[in-house]
Short mmCIF file of N, CA and C in Angstrom, two decimals:
data_model
loop_
_atom_site.label_atom_id
_atom_site.label_comp_id
_atom_site.label_asym_id
_atom_site.label_seq_id
_atom_site.Cartn_x
_atom_site.Cartn_y
_atom_site.Cartn_z
N MET J 1 -67.56 -74.20 15.55
CA MET J 1 -67.94 -73.61 14.30
C MET J 1 -66.70 -73.11 13.57
N LYS J 2 -66.68 -73.26 12.23
CA LYS J 2 -65.55 -72.81 11.42
C LYS J 2 -65.59 -71.32 11.22
N LYS J 3 -64.41 -70.75 11.27
CA LYS J 3 -64.30 -69.31 11.03
C LYS J 3 -64.13 -69.07 9.53
N ASN J 4 -64.87 -68.20 8.96
CA ASN J 4 -64.82 -67.91 7.54
C ASN J 4 -63.71 -66.89 7.27
N ASN J 5 -62.83 -67.20 6.28
CA ASN J 5 -61.71 -66.30 5.96
C ASN J 5 -62.06 -65.34 4.83
N LEU J 6 -63.30 -65.10 4.60
CA LEU J 6 -63.69 -64.19 3.53
C LEU J 6 -63.35 -62.74 3.85
N SER J 7 -63.08 -62.45 5.09
CA SER J 7 -62.75 -61.08 5.46
C SER J 7 -61.38 -60.66 4.94
N HIS J 8 -60.54 -61.64 4.59
CA HIS J 8 -59.20 -61.33 4.06
C HIS J 8 -59.18 -61.21 2.54
N MET J 9 -60.28 -61.44 1.88
CA MET J 9 -60.33 -61.39 0.42
C MET J 9 -60.08 -59.98 -0.12
N GLY J 10 -60.42 -58.98 0.62
CA GLY J 10 -60.22 -57.60 0.17
C GLY J 10 -58.74 -57.22 0.13
N LEU J 11 -57.90 -57.94 0.83
CA LEU J 11 -56.47 -57.63 0.86
C LEU J 11 -55.74 -58.18 -0.37
N GLN J 12 -56.36 -59.08 -1.12
CA GLN J 12 -55.74 -59.69 -2.29
C GLN J 12 -56.31 -59.05 -3.54
N GLY J 13 -55.82 -57.88 -3.86
CA GLY J 13 -56.42 -57.12 -4.94
C GLY J 13 -55.81 -57.36 -6.31
N GLY J 14 -54.51 -57.59 -6.44
CA GLY J 14 -53.87 -57.70 -7.73
C GLY J 14 -53.26 -56.38 -8.14
N ALA J 15 -52.87 -56.29 -9.40
CA ALA J 15 -52.21 -55.08 -9.90
C ALA J 15 -53.23 -53.99 -10.18
N SER J 16 -52.87 -52.78 -9.90
CA SER J 16 -53.76 -51.65 -10.16
C SER J 16 -53.67 -51.25 -11.63
N GLY J 17 -54.58 -50.41 -12.03
CA GLY J 17 -54.58 -49.94 -13.41
C GLY J 17 -53.31 -49.18 -13.76
N LEU J 18 -52.81 -48.39 -12.83
CA LEU J 18 -51.58 -47.63 -13.06
C LEU J 18 -50.38 -48.57 -13.21
N THR J 19 -50.33 -49.61 -12.39
CA THR J 19 -49.23 -50.57 -12.48
C THR J 19 -49.27 -51.30 -13.82
N MET J 20 -50.43 -51.67 -14.25
CA MET J 20 -50.56 -52.36 -15.55
C MET J 20 -50.14 -51.45 -16.70
N MET J 21 -50.51 -50.16 -16.63
CA MET J 21 -50.13 -49.23 -17.68
C MET J 21 -48.62 -49.04 -17.72
N VAL J 22 -47.98 -48.92 -16.58
CA VAL J 22 -46.52 -48.78 -16.53
C VAL J 22 -45.85 -50.03 -17.10
N MET J 23 -46.37 -51.20 -16.78
CA MET J 23 -45.79 -52.43 -17.31
C MET J 23 -45.95 -52.52 -18.82
N VAL J 24 -47.10 -52.14 -19.33
CA VAL J 24 -47.33 -52.17 -20.78
C VAL J 24 -46.39 -51.19 -21.48
N LEU J 25 -46.23 -49.99 -20.94
CA LEU J 25 -45.32 -49.00 -21.54
C LEU J 25 -43.88 -49.48 -21.51
N PHE J 26 -43.47 -50.07 -20.40
CA PHE J 26 -42.08 -50.54 -20.27
C PHE J 26 -41.80 -51.66 -21.27
N PHE J 27 -42.64 -52.68 -21.29
CA PHE J 27 -42.39 -53.79 -22.21
C PHE J 27 -42.64 -53.40 -23.66
N GLY J 28 -43.52 -52.46 -23.91
CA GLY J 28 -43.72 -51.94 -25.26
C GLY J 28 -42.50 -51.21 -25.77
N SER J 29 -41.87 -50.42 -24.90
CA SER J 29 -40.65 -49.71 -25.32
C SER J 29 -39.50 -50.68 -25.53
N LEU J 30 -39.40 -51.73 -24.72
CA LEU J 30 -38.36 -52.75 -24.95
C LEU J 30 -38.58 -53.46 -26.28
N LEU J 31 -39.82 -53.77 -26.60
CA LEU J 31 -40.13 -54.42 -27.87
C LEU J 31 -39.81 -53.49 -29.05
N THR J 32 -40.11 -52.21 -28.91
CA THR J 32 -39.79 -51.24 -29.96
C THR J 32 -38.29 -51.16 -30.19
N LEU J 33 -37.51 -51.10 -29.11
CA LEU J 33 -36.05 -51.08 -29.25
C LEU J 33 -35.54 -52.33 -29.94
N ALA J 34 -36.06 -53.48 -29.56
CA ALA J 34 -35.62 -54.73 -30.17
C ALA J 34 -35.95 -54.77 -31.66
N LEU J 35 -37.12 -54.28 -32.03
CA LEU J 35 -37.51 -54.29 -33.43
C LEU J 35 -36.73 -53.29 -34.27
N LYS J 36 -36.31 -52.18 -33.66
CA LYS J 36 -35.55 -51.16 -34.39
C LYS J 36 -34.06 -51.49 -34.47
N LEU J 37 -33.48 -52.04 -33.40
CA LEU J 37 -32.04 -52.29 -33.35
C LEU J 37 -31.67 -53.70 -33.80
N GLY J 38 -32.58 -54.63 -33.72
CA GLY J 38 -32.28 -56.02 -34.08
C GLY J 38 -31.76 -56.21 -35.49
N PRO J 39 -32.40 -55.64 -36.51
CA PRO J 39 -31.90 -55.83 -37.88
C PRO J 39 -30.47 -55.31 -38.09
N ALA J 40 -30.08 -54.25 -37.40
CA ALA J 40 -28.72 -53.73 -37.54
C ALA J 40 -27.71 -54.75 -37.03
N TYR J 41 -28.02 -55.39 -35.91
CA TYR J 41 -27.11 -56.40 -35.37
C TYR J 41 -27.09 -57.66 -36.22
N VAL J 42 -28.22 -58.04 -36.79
CA VAL J 42 -28.27 -59.20 -37.68
C VAL J 42 -27.44 -58.93 -38.94
N ASP J 43 -27.56 -57.73 -39.51
CA ASP J 43 -26.75 -57.38 -40.67
C ASP J 43 -25.27 -57.35 -40.32
N ASP J 44 -24.90 -56.89 -39.13
CA ASP J 44 -23.50 -56.86 -38.73
C ASP J 44 -22.94 -58.28 -38.61
N ILE J 45 -23.72 -59.19 -38.08
CA ILE J 45 -23.27 -60.58 -38.00
C ILE J 45 -23.08 -61.17 -39.39
N THR J 46 -23.96 -60.83 -40.32
CA THR J 46 -23.83 -61.30 -41.70
C THR J 46 -22.58 -60.72 -42.35
N ILE J 47 -22.29 -59.45 -42.10
CA ILE J 47 -21.09 -58.82 -42.64
C ILE J 47 -19.85 -59.49 -42.07
N GLN J 48 -19.84 -59.78 -40.77
CA GLN J 48 -18.70 -60.45 -40.16
C GLN J 48 -18.48 -61.83 -40.78
N GLU J 49 -19.56 -62.58 -40.98
CA GLU J 49 -19.43 -63.91 -41.57
C GLU J 49 -18.92 -63.83 -43.00
N ALA J 50 -19.36 -62.84 -43.76
CA ALA J 50 -18.90 -62.69 -45.14
C ALA J 50 -17.41 -62.35 -45.17
N LEU J 51 -16.96 -61.51 -44.25
CA LEU J 51 -15.54 -61.14 -44.22
C LEU J 51 -14.68 -62.29 -43.71
N GLU J 52 -15.17 -63.02 -42.71
CA GLU J 52 -14.41 -64.17 -42.22
C GLU J 52 -14.34 -65.28 -43.25
N GLY J 53 -15.32 -65.33 -44.14
CA GLY J 53 -15.32 -66.32 -45.21
C GLY J 53 -14.29 -66.04 -46.29
N LEU J 54 -13.70 -64.85 -46.28
CA LEU J 54 -12.66 -64.53 -47.26
C LEU J 54 -11.34 -65.22 -46.94
N GLU J 55 -11.17 -65.66 -45.70
CA GLU J 55 -9.93 -66.32 -45.29
C GLU J 55 -9.68 -67.54 -46.18
N GLY J 56 -8.52 -67.57 -46.80
CA GLY J 56 -8.16 -68.70 -47.65
C GLY J 56 -8.70 -68.62 -49.06
N THR J 57 -9.25 -67.47 -49.45
CA THR J 57 -9.76 -67.30 -50.82
C THR J 57 -8.59 -67.36 -51.80
N GLU J 58 -8.83 -68.03 -52.89
CA GLU J 58 -7.81 -68.18 -53.92
C GLU J 58 -7.38 -66.83 -54.48
N GLY J 59 -6.10 -66.50 -54.38
CA GLY J 59 -5.55 -65.27 -54.95
C GLY J 59 -5.86 -64.01 -54.17
N LEU J 60 -6.27 -64.12 -52.93
CA LEU J 60 -6.61 -62.94 -52.13
C LEU J 60 -5.39 -62.04 -51.92
N SER J 61 -4.23 -62.65 -51.75
CA SER J 61 -3.02 -61.86 -51.50
C SER J 61 -2.57 -61.07 -52.72
N THR J 62 -2.97 -61.52 -53.91
CA THR J 62 -2.54 -60.84 -55.13
C THR J 62 -3.58 -59.83 -55.63
N MET J 63 -4.77 -59.83 -55.04
CA MET J 63 -5.82 -58.90 -55.47
C MET J 63 -5.52 -57.49 -54.97
N GLY J 64 -5.98 -56.53 -55.73
CA GLY J 64 -5.88 -55.14 -55.31
C GLY J 64 -7.04 -54.79 -54.38
N PRO J 65 -6.96 -53.64 -53.72
CA PRO J 65 -8.04 -53.24 -52.81
C PRO J 65 -9.41 -53.14 -53.48
N ALA J 66 -9.46 -52.65 -54.70
CA ALA J 66 -10.75 -52.53 -55.39
C ALA J 66 -11.34 -53.91 -55.68
N GLN J 67 -10.49 -54.87 -56.03
CA GLN J 67 -10.98 -56.22 -56.29
C GLN J 67 -11.50 -56.88 -55.01
N VAL J 68 -10.82 -56.64 -53.90
CA VAL J 68 -11.27 -57.20 -52.63
C VAL J 68 -12.61 -56.59 -52.24
N ARG J 69 -12.77 -55.27 -52.42
CA ARG J 69 -14.06 -54.62 -52.12
C ARG J 69 -15.18 -55.19 -52.99
N THR J 70 -14.88 -55.40 -54.27
CA THR J 70 -15.88 -55.98 -55.18
C THR J 70 -16.28 -57.37 -54.73
N LEU J 71 -15.31 -58.18 -54.31
CA LEU J 71 -15.58 -59.52 -53.81
C LEU J 71 -16.46 -59.46 -52.56
N ILE J 72 -16.17 -58.53 -51.66
CA ILE J 72 -16.96 -58.37 -50.44
C ILE J 72 -18.38 -57.92 -50.79
N ASN J 73 -18.52 -56.97 -51.70
CA ASN J 73 -19.86 -56.49 -52.11
C ASN J 73 -20.69 -57.60 -52.73
N LYS J 74 -20.06 -58.48 -53.51
CA LYS J 74 -20.79 -59.60 -54.09
C LYS J 74 -21.31 -60.53 -53.00
N ARG J 75 -20.46 -60.80 -52.01
CA ARG J 75 -20.88 -61.67 -50.91
C ARG J 75 -22.02 -61.04 -50.11
N LEU J 76 -21.94 -59.73 -49.90
CA LEU J 76 -22.99 -59.06 -49.13
C LEU J 76 -24.30 -58.99 -49.90
N SER J 77 -24.25 -58.81 -51.22
CA SER J 77 -25.49 -58.76 -51.99
C SER J 77 -26.14 -60.14 -52.06
N VAL J 78 -25.33 -61.20 -52.06
CA VAL J 78 -25.88 -62.55 -52.03
C VAL J 78 -26.58 -62.79 -50.68
N ASN J 79 -26.04 -62.25 -49.61
CA ASN J 79 -26.61 -62.41 -48.28
C ASN J 79 -27.68 -61.37 -47.96
N ASN J 80 -28.06 -60.58 -48.95
CA ASN J 80 -29.15 -59.60 -48.84
C ASN J 80 -28.89 -58.53 -47.77
N VAL J 81 -27.65 -58.03 -47.73
CA VAL J 81 -27.32 -56.90 -46.86
C VAL J 81 -27.44 -55.65 -47.72
N ARG J 82 -28.40 -54.81 -47.40
CA ARG J 82 -28.65 -53.58 -48.17
C ARG J 82 -28.27 -52.38 -47.32
N GLY J 83 -27.96 -51.29 -47.95
CA GLY J 83 -27.66 -50.06 -47.23
C GLY J 83 -26.24 -50.01 -46.68
N PHE J 84 -25.40 -50.96 -47.04
CA PHE J 84 -24.02 -50.97 -46.59
C PHE J 84 -23.16 -50.52 -47.75
N SER J 85 -22.35 -49.50 -47.54
CA SER J 85 -21.56 -48.92 -48.61
C SER J 85 -20.13 -49.47 -48.59
N ALA J 86 -19.56 -49.63 -49.77
CA ALA J 86 -18.18 -50.13 -49.87
C ALA J 86 -17.18 -49.11 -49.34
N LYS J 87 -17.58 -47.85 -49.21
CA LYS J 87 -16.66 -46.84 -48.69
C LYS J 87 -16.36 -47.05 -47.21
N ASN J 88 -17.15 -47.89 -46.55
CA ASN J 88 -16.91 -48.20 -45.14
C ASN J 88 -15.84 -49.27 -44.96
N ILE J 89 -15.35 -49.81 -46.06
CA ILE J 89 -14.34 -50.86 -46.02
C ILE J 89 -13.02 -50.28 -46.48
N SER J 90 -11.98 -50.45 -45.68
CA SER J 90 -10.64 -50.07 -46.14
C SER J 90 -9.79 -51.34 -46.19
N VAL J 91 -9.08 -51.49 -47.29
CA VAL J 91 -8.26 -52.68 -47.52
C VAL J 91 -6.82 -52.23 -47.66
N GLU J 92 -5.95 -52.82 -46.85
CA GLU J 92 -4.52 -52.52 -46.90
C GLU J 92 -3.76 -53.83 -47.07
N LYS J 93 -2.66 -53.75 -47.78
CA LYS J 93 -1.86 -54.94 -47.99
C LYS J 93 -0.52 -54.77 -47.28
N ASP J 94 -0.10 -55.83 -46.62
CA ASP J 94 1.18 -55.86 -45.93
C ASP J 94 1.88 -57.15 -46.34
N GLY J 95 2.48 -57.12 -47.53
CA GLY J 95 3.10 -58.32 -48.07
C GLY J 95 2.04 -59.34 -48.44
N GLU J 96 2.11 -60.53 -47.86
CA GLU J 96 1.12 -61.57 -48.09
C GLU J 96 -0.16 -61.36 -47.29
N LEU J 97 -0.07 -60.49 -46.32
CA LEU J 97 -1.19 -60.28 -45.40
C LEU J 97 -2.11 -59.18 -45.93
N VAL J 98 -3.42 -59.43 -45.88
CA VAL J 98 -4.41 -58.45 -46.28
C VAL J 98 -5.16 -58.02 -45.02
N VAL J 99 -5.16 -56.71 -44.75
CA VAL J 99 -5.83 -56.17 -43.58
C VAL J 99 -7.09 -55.45 -44.04
N ILE J 100 -8.23 -55.90 -43.52
CA ILE J 100 -9.52 -55.32 -43.89
C ILE J 100 -10.11 -54.66 -42.65
N ASN J 101 -10.40 -53.37 -42.75
CA ASN J 101 -11.04 -52.61 -41.67
C ASN J 101 -12.44 -52.22 -42.10
N VAL J 102 -13.40 -52.49 -41.22
CA VAL J 102 -14.79 -52.11 -41.47
C VAL J 102 -15.21 -51.20 -40.33
N ASP J 103 -15.65 -49.99 -40.67
CA ASP J 103 -16.05 -49.01 -39.66
C ASP J 103 -17.28 -48.29 -40.20
N TYR J 104 -18.43 -48.53 -39.56
CA TYR J 104 -19.66 -47.90 -40.03
C TYR J 104 -20.63 -47.75 -38.87
N GLU J 105 -21.66 -46.97 -39.10
CA GLU J 105 -22.71 -46.80 -38.11
C GLU J 105 -24.07 -46.87 -38.80
N VAL J 106 -25.04 -47.32 -38.03
CA VAL J 106 -26.42 -47.45 -38.52
C VAL J 106 -27.28 -46.51 -37.70
N ARG J 107 -28.04 -45.67 -38.40
CA ARG J 107 -28.94 -44.73 -37.73
C ARG J 107 -30.38 -45.13 -38.02
N ASN J 108 -31.18 -45.18 -36.97
CA ASN J 108 -32.60 -45.51 -37.09
C ASN J 108 -33.42 -44.47 -36.36
N ASN J 109 -34.57 -44.15 -36.92
CA ASN J 109 -35.50 -43.26 -36.25
C ASN J 109 -36.31 -44.10 -35.27
N LEU J 110 -36.22 -43.77 -34.00
CA LEU J 110 -36.96 -44.51 -32.98
C LEU J 110 -38.40 -44.04 -32.93
N PHE J 111 -38.61 -42.77 -32.70
CA PHE J 111 -39.92 -42.15 -32.79
C PHE J 111 -39.73 -40.65 -32.81
N SER J 112 -40.62 -39.96 -33.49
CA SER J 112 -40.61 -38.51 -33.59
C SER J 112 -39.20 -38.00 -33.93
N ASN J 113 -38.56 -37.28 -33.03
CA ASN J 113 -37.23 -36.75 -33.30
C ASN J 113 -36.16 -37.47 -32.49
N VAL J 114 -36.43 -38.69 -32.06
CA VAL J 114 -35.47 -39.48 -31.29
C VAL J 114 -34.89 -40.56 -32.20
N ASP J 115 -33.57 -40.53 -32.36
CA ASP J 115 -32.88 -41.48 -33.23
C ASP J 115 -31.95 -42.37 -32.41
N THR J 116 -31.62 -43.53 -32.99
CA THR J 116 -30.61 -44.40 -32.39
C THR J 116 -29.43 -44.48 -33.35
N ILE J 117 -28.24 -44.57 -32.79
CA ILE J 117 -27.02 -44.72 -33.57
C ILE J 117 -26.27 -45.91 -33.00
N VAL J 118 -25.98 -46.88 -33.88
CA VAL J 118 -25.22 -48.05 -33.48
C VAL J 118 -23.94 -48.06 -34.30
N HIS J 119 -22.79 -48.09 -33.64
CA HIS J 119 -21.50 -48.02 -34.31
C HIS J 119 -20.84 -49.39 -34.28
N PHE J 120 -20.34 -49.84 -35.44
CA PHE J 120 -19.66 -51.12 -35.56
C PHE J 120 -18.26 -50.89 -36.12
N GLN J 121 -17.29 -51.62 -35.59
CA GLN J 121 -15.91 -51.51 -36.06
C GLN J 121 -15.26 -52.89 -35.95
N HIS J 122 -14.72 -53.36 -37.08
CA HIS J 122 -14.08 -54.68 -37.11
C HIS J 122 -12.79 -54.59 -37.90
N GLU J 123 -11.82 -55.44 -37.54
CA GLU J 123 -10.56 -55.51 -38.28
C GLU J 123 -10.23 -56.99 -38.48
N TYR J 124 -9.84 -57.31 -39.72
CA TYR J 124 -9.50 -58.68 -40.06
C TYR J 124 -8.13 -58.70 -40.74
N GLU J 125 -7.32 -59.67 -40.37
CA GLU J 125 -6.04 -59.91 -41.03
C GLU J 125 -6.12 -61.32 -41.59
N MET J 126 -5.88 -61.46 -42.89
CA MET J 126 -6.00 -62.78 -43.50
C MET J 126 -5.05 -62.94 -44.66
N LYS J 127 -4.84 -64.19 -45.02
CA LYS J 127 -4.02 -64.56 -46.17
C LYS J 127 -4.87 -65.35 -47.15
N GLY J 128 -4.51 -65.26 -48.39
CA GLY J 128 -5.17 -66.08 -49.41
C GLY J 128 -4.35 -67.32 -49.66
N LYS J 129 -4.88 -68.17 -50.51
CA LYS J 129 -4.15 -69.40 -50.86
C LYS J 129 -3.15 -69.15 -51.95
#
């Protein structure tokens, strides 16, 4: 006669309610962080691409700092980067070389009185044509 293995079915229970709740809270908080911090990183990549695109710009070496900032602001507004101030950009000239420093931080409210701060700092050295 065959032995029935139904007596072992009680040992295969699955996840408990507490385990499921902990998993939902953990993955929910990861999703919240990604949704809050993701746009800041996407905007930073767009800012980097706009600044790297200045390399080889016609007359960049002869432009003043205010003109370079205006050129950068135009590129950023075309790429729909909002909330970025031109005061975060410092432009210095060293002969033919133009040194652009970008130093800014993005603050987001995570929930209630908990905020996130993401700090970005980039330096570019480039020449114009």
